[in-house]
Coordinates of C-alpha atoms and ligand atoms in Angstrom, one line a residue:
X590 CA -22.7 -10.2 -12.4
X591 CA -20.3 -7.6 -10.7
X592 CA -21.9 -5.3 -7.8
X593 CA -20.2 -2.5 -6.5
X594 CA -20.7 -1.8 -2.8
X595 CA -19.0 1.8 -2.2
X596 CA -19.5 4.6 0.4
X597 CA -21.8 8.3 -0.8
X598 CA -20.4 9.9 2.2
X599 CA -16.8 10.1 3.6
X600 CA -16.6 6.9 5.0
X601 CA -17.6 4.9 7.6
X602 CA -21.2 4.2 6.2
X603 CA -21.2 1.2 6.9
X604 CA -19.9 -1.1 3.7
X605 CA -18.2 -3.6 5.9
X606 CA -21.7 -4.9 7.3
X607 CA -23.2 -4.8 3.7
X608 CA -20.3 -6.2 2.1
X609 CA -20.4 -9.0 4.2
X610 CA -24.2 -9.5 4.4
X611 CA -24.2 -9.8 0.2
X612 CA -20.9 -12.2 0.7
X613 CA -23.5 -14.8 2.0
X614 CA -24.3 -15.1 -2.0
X615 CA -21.3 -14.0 -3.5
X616 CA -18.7 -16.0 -5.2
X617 CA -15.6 -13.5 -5.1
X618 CA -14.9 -10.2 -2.9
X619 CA -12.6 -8.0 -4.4
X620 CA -10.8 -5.0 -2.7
X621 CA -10.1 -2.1 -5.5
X622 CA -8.2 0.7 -3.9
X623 CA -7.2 1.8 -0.8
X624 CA -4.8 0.0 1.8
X625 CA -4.5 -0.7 6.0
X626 CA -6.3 2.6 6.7
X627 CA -9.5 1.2 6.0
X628 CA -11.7 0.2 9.2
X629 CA -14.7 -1.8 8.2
X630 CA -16.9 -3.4 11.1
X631 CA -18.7 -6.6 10.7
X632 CA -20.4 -8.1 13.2
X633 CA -21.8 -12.3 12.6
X634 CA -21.8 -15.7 13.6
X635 CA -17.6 -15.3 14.5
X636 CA -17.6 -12.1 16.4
X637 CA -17.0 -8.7 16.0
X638 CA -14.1 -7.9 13.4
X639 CA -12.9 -3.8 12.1
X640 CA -11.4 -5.3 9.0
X641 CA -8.5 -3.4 8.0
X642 CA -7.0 -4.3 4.6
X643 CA -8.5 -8.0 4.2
X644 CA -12.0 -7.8 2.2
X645 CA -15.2 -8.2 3.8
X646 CA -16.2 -11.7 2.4
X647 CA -13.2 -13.2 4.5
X648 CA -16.2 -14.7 7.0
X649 CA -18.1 -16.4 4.2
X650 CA -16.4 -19.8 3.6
X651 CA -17.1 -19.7 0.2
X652 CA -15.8 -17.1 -1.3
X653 CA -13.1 -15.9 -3.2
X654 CA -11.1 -12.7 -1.4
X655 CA -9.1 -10.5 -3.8
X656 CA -6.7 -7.9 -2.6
X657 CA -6.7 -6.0 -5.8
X658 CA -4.0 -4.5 -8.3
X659 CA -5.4 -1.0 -7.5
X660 CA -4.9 -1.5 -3.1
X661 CA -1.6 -0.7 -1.1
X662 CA -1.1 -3.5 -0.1
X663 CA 0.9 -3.2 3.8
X664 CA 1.9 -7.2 4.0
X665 CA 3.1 -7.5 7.4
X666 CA -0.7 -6.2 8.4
X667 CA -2.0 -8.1 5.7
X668 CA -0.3 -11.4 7.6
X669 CA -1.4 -10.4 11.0
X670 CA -5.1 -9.4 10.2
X671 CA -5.3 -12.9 8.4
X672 CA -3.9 -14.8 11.7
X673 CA -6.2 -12.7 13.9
X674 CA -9.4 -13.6 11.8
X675 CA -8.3 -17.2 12.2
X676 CA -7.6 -16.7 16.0
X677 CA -11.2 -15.7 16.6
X678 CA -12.6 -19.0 15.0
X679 CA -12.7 -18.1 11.4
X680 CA -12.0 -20.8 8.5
X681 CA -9.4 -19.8 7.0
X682 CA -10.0 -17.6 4.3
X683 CA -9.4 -17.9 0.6
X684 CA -7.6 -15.0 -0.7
X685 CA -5.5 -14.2 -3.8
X686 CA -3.4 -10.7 -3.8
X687 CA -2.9 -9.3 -7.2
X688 CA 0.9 -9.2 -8.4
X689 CA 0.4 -6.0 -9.8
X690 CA -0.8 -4.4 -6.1
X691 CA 2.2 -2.1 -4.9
X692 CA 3.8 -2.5 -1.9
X693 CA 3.0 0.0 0.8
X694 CA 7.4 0.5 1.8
X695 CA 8.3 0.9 5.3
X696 CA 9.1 4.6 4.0
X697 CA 6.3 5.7 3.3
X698 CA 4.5 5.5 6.6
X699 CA 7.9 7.2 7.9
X700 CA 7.3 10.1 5.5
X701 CA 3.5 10.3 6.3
X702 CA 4.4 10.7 9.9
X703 CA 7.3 12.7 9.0
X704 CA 5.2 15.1 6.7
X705 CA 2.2 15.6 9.3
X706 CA 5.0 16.3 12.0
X707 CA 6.1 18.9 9.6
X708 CA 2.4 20.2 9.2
X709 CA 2.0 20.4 12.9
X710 CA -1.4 23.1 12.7
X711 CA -2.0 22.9 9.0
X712 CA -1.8 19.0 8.8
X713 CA -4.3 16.7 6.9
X714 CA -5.1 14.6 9.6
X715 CA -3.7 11.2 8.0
X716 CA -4.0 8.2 9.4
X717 CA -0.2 8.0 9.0
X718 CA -0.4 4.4 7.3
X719 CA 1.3 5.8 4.7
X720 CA -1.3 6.3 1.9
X721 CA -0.1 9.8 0.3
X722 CA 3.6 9.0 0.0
X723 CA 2.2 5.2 -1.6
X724 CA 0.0 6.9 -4.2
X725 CA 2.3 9.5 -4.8
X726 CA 5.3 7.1 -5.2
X727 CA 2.8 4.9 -7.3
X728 CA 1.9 7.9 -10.0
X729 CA 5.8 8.8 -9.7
X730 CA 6.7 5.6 -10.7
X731 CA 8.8 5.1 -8.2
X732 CA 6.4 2.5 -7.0
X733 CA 7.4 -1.5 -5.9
X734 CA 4.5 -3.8 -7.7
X735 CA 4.8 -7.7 -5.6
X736 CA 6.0 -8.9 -9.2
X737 CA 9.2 -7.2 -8.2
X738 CA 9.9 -9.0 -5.1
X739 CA 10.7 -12.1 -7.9
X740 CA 13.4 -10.3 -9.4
X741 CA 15.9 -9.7 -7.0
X742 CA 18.8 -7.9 -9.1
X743 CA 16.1 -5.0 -10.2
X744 CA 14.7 -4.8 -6.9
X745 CA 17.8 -3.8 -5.3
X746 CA 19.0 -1.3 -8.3
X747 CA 15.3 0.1 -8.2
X748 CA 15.9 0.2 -4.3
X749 CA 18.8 1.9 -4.7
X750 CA 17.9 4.4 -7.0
X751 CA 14.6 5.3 -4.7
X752 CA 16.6 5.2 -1.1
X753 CA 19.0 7.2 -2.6
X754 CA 16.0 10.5 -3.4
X755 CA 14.3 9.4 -0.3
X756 CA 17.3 9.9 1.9
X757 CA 17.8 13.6 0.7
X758 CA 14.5 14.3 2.2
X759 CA 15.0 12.3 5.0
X760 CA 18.4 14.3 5.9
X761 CA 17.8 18.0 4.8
X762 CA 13.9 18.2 4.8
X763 CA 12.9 15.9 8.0
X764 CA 16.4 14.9 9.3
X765 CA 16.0 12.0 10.3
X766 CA 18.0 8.6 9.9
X767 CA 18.6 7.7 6.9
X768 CA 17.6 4.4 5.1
X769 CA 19.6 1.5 4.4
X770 CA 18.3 -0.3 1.0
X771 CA 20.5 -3.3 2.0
X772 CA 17.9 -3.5 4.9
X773 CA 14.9 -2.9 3.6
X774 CA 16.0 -5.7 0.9
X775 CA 16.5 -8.4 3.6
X776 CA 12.6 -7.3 4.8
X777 CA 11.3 -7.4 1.8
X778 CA 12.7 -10.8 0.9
X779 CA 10.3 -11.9 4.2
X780 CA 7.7 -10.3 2.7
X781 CA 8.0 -12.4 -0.4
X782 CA 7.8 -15.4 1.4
X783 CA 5.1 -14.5 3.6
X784 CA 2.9 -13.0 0.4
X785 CA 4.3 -15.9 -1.9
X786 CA 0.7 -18.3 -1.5
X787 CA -1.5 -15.9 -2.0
X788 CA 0.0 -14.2 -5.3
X789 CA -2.1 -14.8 -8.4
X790 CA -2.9 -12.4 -11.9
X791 CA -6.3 -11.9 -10.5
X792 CA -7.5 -9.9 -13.1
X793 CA -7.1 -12.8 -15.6
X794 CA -9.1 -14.8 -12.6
X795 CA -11.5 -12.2 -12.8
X796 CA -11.9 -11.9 -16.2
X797 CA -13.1 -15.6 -16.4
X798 CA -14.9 -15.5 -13.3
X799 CA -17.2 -13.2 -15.2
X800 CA -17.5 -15.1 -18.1
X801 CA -18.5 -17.7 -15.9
X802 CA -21.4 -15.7 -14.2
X803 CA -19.8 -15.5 -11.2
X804 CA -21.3 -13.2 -8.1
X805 CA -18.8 -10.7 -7.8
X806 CA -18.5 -7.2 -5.0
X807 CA -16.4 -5.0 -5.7
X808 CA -16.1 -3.3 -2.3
X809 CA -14.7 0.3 -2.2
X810 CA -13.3 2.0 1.0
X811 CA -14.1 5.6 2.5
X812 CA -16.7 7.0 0.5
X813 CA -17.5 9.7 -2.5
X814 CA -16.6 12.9 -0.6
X815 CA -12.9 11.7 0.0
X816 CA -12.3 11.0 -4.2
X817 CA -9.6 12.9 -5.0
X818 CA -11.1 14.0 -8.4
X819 CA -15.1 14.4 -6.7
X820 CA -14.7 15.0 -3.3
X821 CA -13.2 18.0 -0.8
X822 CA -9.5 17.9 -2.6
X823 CA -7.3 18.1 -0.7
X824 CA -8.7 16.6 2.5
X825 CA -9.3 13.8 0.4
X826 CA -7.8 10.1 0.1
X827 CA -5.5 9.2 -2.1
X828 CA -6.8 6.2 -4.7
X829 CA -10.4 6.3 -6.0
X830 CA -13.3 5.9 -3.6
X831 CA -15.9 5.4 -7.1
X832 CA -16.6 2.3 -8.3
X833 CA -15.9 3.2 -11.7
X834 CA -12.6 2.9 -10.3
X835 CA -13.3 -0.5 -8.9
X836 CA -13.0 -1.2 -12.8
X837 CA -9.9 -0.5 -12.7
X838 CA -8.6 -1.3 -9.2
X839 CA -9.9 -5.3 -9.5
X840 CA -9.5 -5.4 -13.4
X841 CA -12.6 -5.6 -14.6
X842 CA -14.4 -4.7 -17.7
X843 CA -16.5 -1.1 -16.8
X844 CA -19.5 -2.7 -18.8
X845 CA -19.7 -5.2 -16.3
X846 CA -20.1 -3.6 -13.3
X847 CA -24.7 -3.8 -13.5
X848 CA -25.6 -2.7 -10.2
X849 CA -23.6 0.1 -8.0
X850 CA -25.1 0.2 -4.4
X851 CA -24.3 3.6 -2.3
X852 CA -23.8 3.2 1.4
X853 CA -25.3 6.2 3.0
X854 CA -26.0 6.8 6.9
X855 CA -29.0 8.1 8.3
X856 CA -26.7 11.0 9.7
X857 CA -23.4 11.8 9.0
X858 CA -19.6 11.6 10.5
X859 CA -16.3 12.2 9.3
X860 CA -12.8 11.7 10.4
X861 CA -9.8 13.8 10.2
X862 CA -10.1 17.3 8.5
X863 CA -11.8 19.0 5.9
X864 CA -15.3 20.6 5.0
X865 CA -18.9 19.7 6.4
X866 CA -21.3 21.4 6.2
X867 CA -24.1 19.7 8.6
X868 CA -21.3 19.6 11.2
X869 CA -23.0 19.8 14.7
X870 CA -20.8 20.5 17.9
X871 CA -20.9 20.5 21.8
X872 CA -23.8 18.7 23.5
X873 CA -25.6 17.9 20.5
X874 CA -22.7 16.3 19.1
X875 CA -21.9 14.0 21.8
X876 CA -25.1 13.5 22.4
X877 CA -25.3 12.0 18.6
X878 CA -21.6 10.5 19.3
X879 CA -23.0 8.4 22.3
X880 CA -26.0 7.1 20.6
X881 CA -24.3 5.9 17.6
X882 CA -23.9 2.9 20.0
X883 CA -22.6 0.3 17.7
X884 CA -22.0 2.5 15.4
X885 CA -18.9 3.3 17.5
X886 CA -18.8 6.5 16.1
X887 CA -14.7 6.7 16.7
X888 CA -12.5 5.3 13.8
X889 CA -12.2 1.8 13.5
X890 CA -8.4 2.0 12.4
X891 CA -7.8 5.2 14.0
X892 CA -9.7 5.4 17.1
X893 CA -10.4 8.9 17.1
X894 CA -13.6 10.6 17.7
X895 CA -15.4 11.1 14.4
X896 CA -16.9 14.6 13.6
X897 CA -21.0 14.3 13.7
X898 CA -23.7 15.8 11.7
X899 CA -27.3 15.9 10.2
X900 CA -28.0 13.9 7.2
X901 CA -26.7 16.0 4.5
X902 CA -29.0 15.5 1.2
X903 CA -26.9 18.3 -0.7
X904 CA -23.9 15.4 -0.3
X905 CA -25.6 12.1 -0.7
X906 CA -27.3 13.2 -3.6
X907 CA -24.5 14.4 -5.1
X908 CA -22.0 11.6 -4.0
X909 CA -24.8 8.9 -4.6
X910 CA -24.5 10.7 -8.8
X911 CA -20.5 10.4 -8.9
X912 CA -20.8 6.9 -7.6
X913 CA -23.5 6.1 -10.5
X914 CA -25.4 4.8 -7.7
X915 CA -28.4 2.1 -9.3
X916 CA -29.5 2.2 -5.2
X917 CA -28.6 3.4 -2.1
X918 CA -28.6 1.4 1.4
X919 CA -29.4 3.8 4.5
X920 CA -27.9 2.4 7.7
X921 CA -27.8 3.3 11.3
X922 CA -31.1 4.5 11.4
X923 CA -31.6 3.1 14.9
X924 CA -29.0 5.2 16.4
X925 CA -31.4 8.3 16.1
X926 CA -34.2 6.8 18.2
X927 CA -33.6 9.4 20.9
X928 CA -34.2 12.2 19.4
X929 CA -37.4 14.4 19.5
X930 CA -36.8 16.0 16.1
X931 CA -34.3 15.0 13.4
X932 CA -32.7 17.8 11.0
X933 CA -32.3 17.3 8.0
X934 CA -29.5 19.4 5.8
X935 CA -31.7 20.0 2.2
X936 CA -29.3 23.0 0.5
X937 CA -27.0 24.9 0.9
X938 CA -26.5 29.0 1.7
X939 CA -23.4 30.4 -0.3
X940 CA -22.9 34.2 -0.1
X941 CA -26.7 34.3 0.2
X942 CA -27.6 32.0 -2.6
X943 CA -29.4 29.0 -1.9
X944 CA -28.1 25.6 -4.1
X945 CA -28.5 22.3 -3.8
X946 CA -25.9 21.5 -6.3
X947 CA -22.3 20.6 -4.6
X948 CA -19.8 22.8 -5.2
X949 CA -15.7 23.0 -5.7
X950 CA -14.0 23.2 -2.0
X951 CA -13.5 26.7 -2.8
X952 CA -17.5 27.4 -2.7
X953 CA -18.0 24.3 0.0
X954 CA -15.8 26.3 2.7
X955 CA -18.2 28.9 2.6
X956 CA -21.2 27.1 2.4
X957 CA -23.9 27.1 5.3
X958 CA -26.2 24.3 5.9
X959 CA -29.9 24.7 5.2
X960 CA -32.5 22.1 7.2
X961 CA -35.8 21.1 7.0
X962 CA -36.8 19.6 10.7
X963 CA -39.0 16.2 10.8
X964 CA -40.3 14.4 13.6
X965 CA -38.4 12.1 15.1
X966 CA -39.7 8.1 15.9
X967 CA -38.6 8.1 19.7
X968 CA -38.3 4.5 20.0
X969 CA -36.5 1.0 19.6
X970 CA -36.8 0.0 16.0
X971 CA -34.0 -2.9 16.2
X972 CA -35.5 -6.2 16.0
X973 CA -37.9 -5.0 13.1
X974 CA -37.5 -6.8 9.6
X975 CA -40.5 -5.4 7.7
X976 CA -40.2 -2.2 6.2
X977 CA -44.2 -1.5 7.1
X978 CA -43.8 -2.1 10.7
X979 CA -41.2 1.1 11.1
X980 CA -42.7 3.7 13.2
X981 CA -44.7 6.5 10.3
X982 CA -42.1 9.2 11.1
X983 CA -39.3 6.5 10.7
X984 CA -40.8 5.6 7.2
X985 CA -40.9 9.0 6.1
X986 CA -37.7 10.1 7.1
X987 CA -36.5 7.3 4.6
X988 CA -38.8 8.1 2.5
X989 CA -37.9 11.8 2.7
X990 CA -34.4 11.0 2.1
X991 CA -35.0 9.1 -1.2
X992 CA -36.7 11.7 -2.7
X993 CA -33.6 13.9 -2.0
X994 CA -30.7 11.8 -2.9
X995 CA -32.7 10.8 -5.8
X996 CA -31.5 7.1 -5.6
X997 CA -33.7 4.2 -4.8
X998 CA -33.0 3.2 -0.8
X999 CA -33.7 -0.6 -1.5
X1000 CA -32.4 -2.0 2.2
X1001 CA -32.8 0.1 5.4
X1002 CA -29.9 -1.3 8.4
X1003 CA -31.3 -0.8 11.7
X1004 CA -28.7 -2.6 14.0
X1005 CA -24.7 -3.3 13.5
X1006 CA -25.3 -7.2 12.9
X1007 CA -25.3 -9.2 9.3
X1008 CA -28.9 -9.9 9.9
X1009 CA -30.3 -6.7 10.8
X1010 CA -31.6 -5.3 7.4
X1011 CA -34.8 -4.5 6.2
X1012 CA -35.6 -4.9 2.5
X1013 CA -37.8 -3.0 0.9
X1014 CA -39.9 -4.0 -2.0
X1015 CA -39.5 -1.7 -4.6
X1016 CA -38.4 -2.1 -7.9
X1017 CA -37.0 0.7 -10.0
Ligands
GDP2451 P1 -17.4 1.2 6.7 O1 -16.0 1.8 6.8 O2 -18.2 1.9 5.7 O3 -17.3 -0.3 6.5 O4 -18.1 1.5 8.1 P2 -17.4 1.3 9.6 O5 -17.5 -0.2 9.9 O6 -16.1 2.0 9.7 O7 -18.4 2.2 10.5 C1 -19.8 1.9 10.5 C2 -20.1 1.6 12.0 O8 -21.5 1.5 12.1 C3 -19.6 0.3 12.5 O9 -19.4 0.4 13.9 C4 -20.8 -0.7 12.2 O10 -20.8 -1.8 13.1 C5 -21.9 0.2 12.5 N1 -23.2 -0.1 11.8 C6 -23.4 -0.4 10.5 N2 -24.7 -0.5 10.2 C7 -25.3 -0.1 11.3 C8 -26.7 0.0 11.7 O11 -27.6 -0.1 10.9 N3 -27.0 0.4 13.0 C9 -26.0 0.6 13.9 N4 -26.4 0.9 15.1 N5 -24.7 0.5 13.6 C10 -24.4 0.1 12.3
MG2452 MG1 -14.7 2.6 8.2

């Protein structure tokens, strides 16, 4: 059985803690897309880990982790988040890395850096692990699969070839030193050894794990509203956030993928640019900032202060429907304990027209949020592990949500740990 954990939002929902509570009972943990500039936070028995590139089942002994053919795939990070995951205590993990995952080239973090340097005002806000100029190189073809790093004479014609259209646009576009393949060679040849245990066609393993019945995740990154197809192009990501991706991006059949559960939190954040409707500012915001407690509300990877807002049902319910979502998870509920009233954003106002359909970027820029208020629940609901014992206005506003996003909310998180989940019984 394959189960897609993925984000509704733009990240940061919390699939890390998820991911890892479901790799208690899973078999193999796969990660489909993305690279370094993930952050996911998962907090058990070892300690408090913001997992960057490794997937979230590394803490379960058991399981099988798989760095899949669809990730960019940054291996001296790769090597150090392993050796800092065994410095805190961890068994070392099991992990394959797909020799058909690209290499994320010194380069192209240069040229991210270089390009937002560039951008200055108008920039993207990118996390400058070098993402764009991967995926871009990747579709280009101009990309370096691991298989390559076992064929040294077209590695360093391929290396040639690229340096050589990299280094005009390092010298007339950004001018700045050039590269020397020769160099970049010798690193890579590291690279190979360091990589060289963990290399596997893990698309064949999967294929068999599944017709073994094995427990598979497929754990996405980010979240719905950063797909480049679905969400706010440009101020997207680069890969597919959607788990019909994750198809792809671990090498799985599509038909096997039963259940597709949407991360979604109670309110919302986003880092780096781009639109938001339910975006709140000033007081209220830091005020929301501060009691996202655990929820840390600055970027795991990045550090920086994420942007705050009310739950936005106009978002969810639409990124819960790209996603395919079978049910939703609603976390961080806690974090709103302190508040009398809690907004809620239920459509949207564009030129006057009220929608709750969400549109193109075009239409979302101009888009103004409209809330229904609810009462708020005004005190400590950590601890509690029955959905029934929840405060009434608690209850409701997950109840209230549901109806809106139009997805089952099977588990409620009210704390950062594994263990702090409620489930709910309802079947659908
Ligand atoms: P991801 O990128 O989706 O894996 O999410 P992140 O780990 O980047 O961000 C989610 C943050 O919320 C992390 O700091 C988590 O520890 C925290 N978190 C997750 N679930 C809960 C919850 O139910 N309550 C609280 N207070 N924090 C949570
Ligand atoms: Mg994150």
């Amino acid at each position: 059985m394959v189960k897609a954990i993925v984000g509704a939002n733009w990240g940061d929902e919390g699939k890390g803690k998820i991911t890892d509570m479901f790799a208690g009972e899973a078999d193999i943990v796969v990660r489909f897309q993305g690279g370094a500039n993930a952050g996911h936070t998962i907090i058990n028995e070892y300690g408090k880990f913001a997992l960057h590139l490794l997937p979230s089942g590394v803490c379960s002994p058991n399981v099988v982790n798989i760095i899949g053919n669809g990730v960019a795939l940054d291996i001296e990070k790769f090597a150090k988040e392993i050796e800092s995951v065994v410095n805190a205590g961890v068994p070392k993990p099991k992990i394959l890395v797909s020799e058909r995952a690209q290499m994320m080239m010194p380069f192209h973090i240069l040229l991210d850096t270089y390009e937002e340097e560039r951008l200055a005002q108008r920039q993207f806000g990118s996390t400058k692990s070098g993402i764009a100029p991967f995926y871009s190189d990747k579709y280009a073809k101009i990309g370096f699969q691991v298989s390559d790093l076992y064929d040294e004479e077209h590695l360093k014609e391929k290396l040639n070839r690229v340096c050589e259209v990299k280094n005009l646009l390092l010298e007339h576009v950004y001018h700045k030193p050039l590269l020397n393949p020769d160099d970049i060679f010798a690193s890579l040849m590291k690279h190979r050894d360091i990589i060289a245990p963990y290399v596997s066609d893990t698309a064949k393993y999967l294929r068999q794990a599944v017709r073994e019945g094995k427990n598979i995740l497929l754990e996405g990154q980010l979240g719905s509203l950063k797909d480049p197809d679905f969400g706010i192009y440009p101020m997207t990501t680069s890969s597919s956030t959607l788990a019909g991706y994750g198809a792809v991006g671990a090498g799985v059949p599509p038909y096997e993928i039963k259940e597709i559960i949407a991360v979604t939190k109670a309110y919302s954040s986003a880092v780096g640019a781009g639109e938001f409707v339910s975006e709140i500012f000033g007081e209220e915001a830091a005020q929301m900032r501060e009691h996202g407690g655990d929820a840390g509300e600055y970027g795991a990877t990045t550090k920086r202060p994420r942007r705050m807002g009310w739950f936005d049902c106009v978002a969810t319910r639409y990124g819960c429907e790209v996603q395919g979502a079978t049910q939703a998870v609603l976390t961080a509920i806690d974090c709103l304990s302190y508040l009398d009233e809690i907004k809620v954003c239920v459509a949207y106002d564009i030129d006057g027209e009220i929608t709750r359909d969400f549109p193109v970027t075009s239409k979302l820029k101009k888009a103004m949020p409209v809330y229904k208020t609810l009462p708020g629940f005004k005190c400590d609901i950590r601890g509690i592990k029955d959905f029934d014992k929840l405060p009434e206005e608690a209850k409701n506003y997950v109840v209230f949500i549901e109806k809106e996003i139009e997805t089952p909310i099977t588990m409620v998180s009210n704390g950062p740990r594994r263990e702090e989940i409620i489930f709910r019984n309802i079947r659908f």
